[in-house]
Tab-separated table of C-alpha atoms in Angstrom:
chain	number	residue	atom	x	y	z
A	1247	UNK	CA	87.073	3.264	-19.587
A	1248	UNK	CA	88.098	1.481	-22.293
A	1249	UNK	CA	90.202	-1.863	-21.471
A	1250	UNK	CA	92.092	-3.831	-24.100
A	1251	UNK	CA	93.151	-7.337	-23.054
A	1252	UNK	CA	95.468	-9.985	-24.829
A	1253	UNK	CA	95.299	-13.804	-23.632
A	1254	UNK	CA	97.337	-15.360	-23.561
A	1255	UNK	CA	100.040	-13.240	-22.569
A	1256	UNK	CA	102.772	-16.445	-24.486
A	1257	UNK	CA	102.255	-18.773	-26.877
A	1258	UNK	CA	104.883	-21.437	-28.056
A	1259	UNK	CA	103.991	-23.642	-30.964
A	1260	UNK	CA	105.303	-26.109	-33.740
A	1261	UNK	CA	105.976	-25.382	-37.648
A	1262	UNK	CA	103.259	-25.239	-39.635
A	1263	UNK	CA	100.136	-25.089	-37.379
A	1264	UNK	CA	97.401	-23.127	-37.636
A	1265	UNK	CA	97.126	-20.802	-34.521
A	1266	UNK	CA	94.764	-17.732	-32.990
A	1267	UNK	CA	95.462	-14.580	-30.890
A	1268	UNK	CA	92.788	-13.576	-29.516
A	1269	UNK	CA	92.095	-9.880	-28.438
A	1270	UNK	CA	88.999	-8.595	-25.914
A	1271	UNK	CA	87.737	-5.164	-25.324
A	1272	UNK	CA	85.914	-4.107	-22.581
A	1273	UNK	CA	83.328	-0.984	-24.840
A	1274	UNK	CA	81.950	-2.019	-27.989
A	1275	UNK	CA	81.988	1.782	-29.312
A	1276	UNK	CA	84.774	1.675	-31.801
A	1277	UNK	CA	85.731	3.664	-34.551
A	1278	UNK	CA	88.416	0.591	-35.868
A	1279	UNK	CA	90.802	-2.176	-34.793
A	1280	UNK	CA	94.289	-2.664	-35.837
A	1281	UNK	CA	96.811	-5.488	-35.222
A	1282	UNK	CA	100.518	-5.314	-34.952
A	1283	UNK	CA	104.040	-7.620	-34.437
A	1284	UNK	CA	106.480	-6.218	-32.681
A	1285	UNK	CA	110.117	-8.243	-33.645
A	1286	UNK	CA	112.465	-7.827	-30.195
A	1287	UNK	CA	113.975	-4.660	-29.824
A	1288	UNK	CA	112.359	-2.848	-32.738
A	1289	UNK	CA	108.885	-0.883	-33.539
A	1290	UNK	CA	105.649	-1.688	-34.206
A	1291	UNK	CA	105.017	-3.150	-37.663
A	1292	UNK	CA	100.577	-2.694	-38.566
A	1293	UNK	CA	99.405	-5.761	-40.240
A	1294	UNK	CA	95.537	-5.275	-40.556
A	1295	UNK	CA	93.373	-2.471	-40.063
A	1296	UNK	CA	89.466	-3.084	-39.110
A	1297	UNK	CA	86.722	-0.891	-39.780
A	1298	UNK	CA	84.013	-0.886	-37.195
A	1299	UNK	CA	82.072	-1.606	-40.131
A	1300	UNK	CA	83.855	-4.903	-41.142
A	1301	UNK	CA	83.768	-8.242	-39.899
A	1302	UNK	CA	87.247	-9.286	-41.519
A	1303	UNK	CA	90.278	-8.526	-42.877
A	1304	UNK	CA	92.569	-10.550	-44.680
A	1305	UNK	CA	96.678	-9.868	-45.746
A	1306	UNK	CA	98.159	-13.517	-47.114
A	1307	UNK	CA	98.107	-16.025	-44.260
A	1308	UNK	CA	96.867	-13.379	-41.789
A	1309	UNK	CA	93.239	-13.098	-41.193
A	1310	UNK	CA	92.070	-10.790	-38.829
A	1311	UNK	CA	87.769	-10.644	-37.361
A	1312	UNK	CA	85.710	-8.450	-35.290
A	1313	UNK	CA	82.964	-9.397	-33.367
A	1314	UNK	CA	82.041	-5.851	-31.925
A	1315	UNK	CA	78.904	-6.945	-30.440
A	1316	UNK	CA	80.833	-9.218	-28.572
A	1317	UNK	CA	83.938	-6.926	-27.864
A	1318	UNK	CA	86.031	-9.864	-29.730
A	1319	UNK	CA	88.862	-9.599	-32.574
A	1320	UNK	CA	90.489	-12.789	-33.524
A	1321	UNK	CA	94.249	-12.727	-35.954
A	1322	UNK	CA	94.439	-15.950	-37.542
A	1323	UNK	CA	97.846	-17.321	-38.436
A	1324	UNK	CA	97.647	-20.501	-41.155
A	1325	UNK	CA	100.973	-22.893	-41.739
A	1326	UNK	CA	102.563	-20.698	-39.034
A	1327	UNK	CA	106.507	-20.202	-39.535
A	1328	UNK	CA	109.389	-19.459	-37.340
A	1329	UNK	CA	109.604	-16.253	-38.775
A	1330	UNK	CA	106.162	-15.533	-37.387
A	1331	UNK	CA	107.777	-15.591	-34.222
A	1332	UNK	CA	106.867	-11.912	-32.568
A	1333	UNK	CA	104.765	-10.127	-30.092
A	1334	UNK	CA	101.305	-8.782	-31.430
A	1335	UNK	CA	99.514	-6.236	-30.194
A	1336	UNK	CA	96.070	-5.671	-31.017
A	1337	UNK	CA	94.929	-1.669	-30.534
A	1338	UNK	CA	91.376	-0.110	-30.779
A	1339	UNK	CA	90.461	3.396	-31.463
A	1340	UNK	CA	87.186	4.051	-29.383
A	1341	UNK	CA	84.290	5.982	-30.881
A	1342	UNK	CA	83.130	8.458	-28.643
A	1343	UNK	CA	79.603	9.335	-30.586
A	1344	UNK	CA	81.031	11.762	-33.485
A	1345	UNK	CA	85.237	11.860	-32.338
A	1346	UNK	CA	87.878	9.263	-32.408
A	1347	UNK	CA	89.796	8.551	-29.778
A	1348	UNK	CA	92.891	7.638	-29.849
A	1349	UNK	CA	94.554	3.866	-30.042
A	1350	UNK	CA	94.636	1.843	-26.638
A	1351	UNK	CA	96.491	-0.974	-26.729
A	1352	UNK	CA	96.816	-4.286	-25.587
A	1353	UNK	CA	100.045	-5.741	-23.956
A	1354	UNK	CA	100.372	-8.303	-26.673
A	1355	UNK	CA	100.906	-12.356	-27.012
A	1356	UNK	CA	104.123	-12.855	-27.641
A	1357	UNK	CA	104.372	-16.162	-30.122
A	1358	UNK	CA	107.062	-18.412	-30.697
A	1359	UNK	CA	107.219	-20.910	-34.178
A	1360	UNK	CA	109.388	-24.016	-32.854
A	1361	UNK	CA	111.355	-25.687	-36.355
B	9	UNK	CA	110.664	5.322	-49.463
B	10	UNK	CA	108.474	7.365	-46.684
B	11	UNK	CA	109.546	6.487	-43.556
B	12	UNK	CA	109.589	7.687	-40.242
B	13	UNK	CA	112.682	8.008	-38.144
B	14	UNK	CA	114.108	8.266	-34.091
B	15	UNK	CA	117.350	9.270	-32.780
B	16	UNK	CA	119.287	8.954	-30.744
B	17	UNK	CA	118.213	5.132	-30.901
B	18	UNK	CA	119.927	5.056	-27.434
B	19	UNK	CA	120.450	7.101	-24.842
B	20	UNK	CA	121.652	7.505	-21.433
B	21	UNK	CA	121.534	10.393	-19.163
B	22	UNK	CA	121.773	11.773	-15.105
B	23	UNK	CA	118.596	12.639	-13.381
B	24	UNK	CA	117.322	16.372	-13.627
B	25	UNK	CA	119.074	16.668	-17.494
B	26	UNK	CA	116.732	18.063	-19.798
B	27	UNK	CA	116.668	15.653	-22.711
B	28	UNK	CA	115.155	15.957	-26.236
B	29	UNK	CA	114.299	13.116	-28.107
B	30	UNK	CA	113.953	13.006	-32.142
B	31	UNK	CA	111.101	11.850	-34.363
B	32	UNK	CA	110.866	12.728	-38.286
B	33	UNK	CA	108.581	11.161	-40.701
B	34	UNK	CA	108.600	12.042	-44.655
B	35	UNK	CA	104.734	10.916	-45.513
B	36	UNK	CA	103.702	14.476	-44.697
B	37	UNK	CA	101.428	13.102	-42.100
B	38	UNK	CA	98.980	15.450	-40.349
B	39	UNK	CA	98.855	13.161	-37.095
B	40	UNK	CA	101.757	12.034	-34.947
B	41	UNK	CA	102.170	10.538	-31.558
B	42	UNK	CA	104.510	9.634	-28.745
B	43	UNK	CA	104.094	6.257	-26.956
B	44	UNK	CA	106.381	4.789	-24.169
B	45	UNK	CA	106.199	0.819	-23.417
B	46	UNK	CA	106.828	-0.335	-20.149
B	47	UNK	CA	107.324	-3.929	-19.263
B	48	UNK	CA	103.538	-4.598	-17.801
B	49	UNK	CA	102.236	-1.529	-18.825
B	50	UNK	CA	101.848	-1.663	-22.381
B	51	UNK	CA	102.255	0.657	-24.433
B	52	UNK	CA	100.588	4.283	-23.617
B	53	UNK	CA	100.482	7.566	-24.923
B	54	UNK	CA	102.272	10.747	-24.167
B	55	UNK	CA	101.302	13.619	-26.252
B	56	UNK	CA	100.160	13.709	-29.784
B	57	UNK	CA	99.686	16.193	-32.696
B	58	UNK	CA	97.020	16.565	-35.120
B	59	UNK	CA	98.679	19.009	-36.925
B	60	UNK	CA	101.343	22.116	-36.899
B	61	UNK	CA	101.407	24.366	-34.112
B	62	UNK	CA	98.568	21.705	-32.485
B	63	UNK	CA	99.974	19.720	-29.617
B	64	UNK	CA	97.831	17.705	-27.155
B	65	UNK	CA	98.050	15.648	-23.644
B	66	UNK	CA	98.061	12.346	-24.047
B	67	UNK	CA	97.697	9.353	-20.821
B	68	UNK	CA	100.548	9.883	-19.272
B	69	UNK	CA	102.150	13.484	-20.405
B	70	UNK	CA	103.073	14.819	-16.554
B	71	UNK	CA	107.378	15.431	-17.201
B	72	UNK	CA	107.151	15.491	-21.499
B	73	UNK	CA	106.186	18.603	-23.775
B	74	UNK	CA	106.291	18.481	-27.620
B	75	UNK	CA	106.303	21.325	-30.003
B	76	UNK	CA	104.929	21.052	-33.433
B	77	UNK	CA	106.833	23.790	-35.762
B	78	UNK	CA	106.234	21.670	-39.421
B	79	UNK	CA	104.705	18.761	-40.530
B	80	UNK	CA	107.675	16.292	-40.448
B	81	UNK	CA	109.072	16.561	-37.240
B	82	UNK	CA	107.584	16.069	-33.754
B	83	UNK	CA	110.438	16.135	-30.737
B	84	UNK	CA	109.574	14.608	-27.654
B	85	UNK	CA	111.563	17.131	-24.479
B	86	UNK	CA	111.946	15.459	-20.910
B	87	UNK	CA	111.835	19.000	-18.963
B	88	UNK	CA	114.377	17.240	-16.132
B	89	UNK	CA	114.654	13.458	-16.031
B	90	UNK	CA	113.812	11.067	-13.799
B	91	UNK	CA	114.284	7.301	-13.215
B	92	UNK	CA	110.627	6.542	-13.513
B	93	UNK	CA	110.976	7.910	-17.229
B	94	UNK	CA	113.459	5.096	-18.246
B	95	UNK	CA	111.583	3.365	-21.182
B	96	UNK	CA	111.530	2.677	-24.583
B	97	UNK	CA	109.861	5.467	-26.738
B	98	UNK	CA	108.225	5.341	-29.540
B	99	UNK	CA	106.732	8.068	-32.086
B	100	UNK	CA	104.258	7.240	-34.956
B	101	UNK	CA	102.273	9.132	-37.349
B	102	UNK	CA	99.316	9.055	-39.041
B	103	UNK	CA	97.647	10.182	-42.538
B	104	UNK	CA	94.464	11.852	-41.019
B	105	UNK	CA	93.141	13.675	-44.196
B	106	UNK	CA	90.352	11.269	-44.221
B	107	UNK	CA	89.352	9.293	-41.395
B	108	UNK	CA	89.445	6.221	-42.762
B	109	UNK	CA	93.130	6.624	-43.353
B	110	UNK	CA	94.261	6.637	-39.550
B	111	UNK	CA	96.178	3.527	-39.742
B	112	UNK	CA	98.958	4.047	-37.710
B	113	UNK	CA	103.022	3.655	-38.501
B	114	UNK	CA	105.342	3.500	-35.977
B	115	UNK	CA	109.248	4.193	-35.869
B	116	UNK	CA	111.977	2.090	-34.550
B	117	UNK	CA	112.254	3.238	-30.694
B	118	UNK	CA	114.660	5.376	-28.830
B	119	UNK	CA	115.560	3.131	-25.746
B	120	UNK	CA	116.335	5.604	-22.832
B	121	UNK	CA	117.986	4.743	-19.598
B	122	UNK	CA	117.853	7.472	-16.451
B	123	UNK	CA	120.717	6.779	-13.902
């Protein structure tokens, strides 16, 4: 059974560093990857979408890799800012040899951008 | 814009009340889901639809139906309520044409509270 795991479970950093969430899954038969933030109180917001077939993804300061070899995706952060401040959740859709499956979710880092 | 919306975005009601919960999205998505997130938990799914008059069981669907009668609307029914169904819930939807498009978008949340 696919298992989707987010450490750590906090992180609490200062302006402007560079940071990465990391995200581990247990199968390596995926169909795609996608990461989320998830401001307090509202709904999930997707920021990057992996192909199986990718290694990356970039959106502005957010770059997001897949190792699926490894069962590894990283989302890299640069010149963090407070507004970054969120919990993300990273979800894969397993592969099941010719079907999708459908997302299974981590339970998220949730990040906080000190001024 | 597309969007996709919930309501009521809170609710409370007395255990054993049937209870109907609202999702509508306007990207005339084939796909949409229903998620709850529990502190701990994560978030998992209830029931999902690929499709009109196509509904399917989802992790945790024991107490929830869903009915699919058009494309833009997907209500989530709690047949009698129960404490243990206290949760935030979230729908989302999905393009699903082509399966490269399954990149998911989620509402806002209906926060519901069983006394």
């Amino acid at each position: 059974k696919q298992e989707v795991t987010q450490i750590p479970a906090a992180l609490s950093v200062p302006e402007g560093e560079n940071l990465v969430l990391n995200c581990s899954f247990t199968d390596s038969a995926i169909y795609n990857l996608q990461w989320f933030r998830q401001d307090p109180g509202k709904g999930l917001t997707s920021l990057l979408l992996i192909q199986s077939s990718q290694r990356e993804q970039t959106s502005g300061r957010l770059n997001a890799s897949l190792d699926k070899s490894s069962g590894r995706s990283t989302l890299y952060i640069a010149a963090s800012q407070p507004g970054d401040s969120a919990t993300y959740l990273c979800a894969v859709r397993p592969w099941y040899g010719g079907s999708q499956g459908n997302l299974i979710f981590g339970k998220g880092t949730k990040l906080s951008v000190k001024p | 814009d597309a969007e996709i919306t919930q309501s009521p975005r809170h609710k409370i009601t007395e255990t054993g009340r049937q209870v109907t919960l609202a999702c509508h999205q306007t990207w005339n998505h084939n796909n949409m889901f229903w998620y709850r997130q529990d502190l701990g938990h994560g978030l998992r799914l209830i029931h999902y639809s690929y499709g009109v008059h196509d509904t399917n069981k989802g992790e945790v669907s024991d107490g929830y139906s869903v009915s699919r009668s058009n494309t833009e609307d997907l209500p989530l029914t709690l047949e009698s309520a129960a404490s243990s169904q206290t949760s935030v819930y979230f729908c989302a939807s999905s393009e699903g044409r082509r399966k490269e498009l399954n990149e998911q978008f989620f509402g806002p949340g209906t926060r519901l509270t069983v006394l």
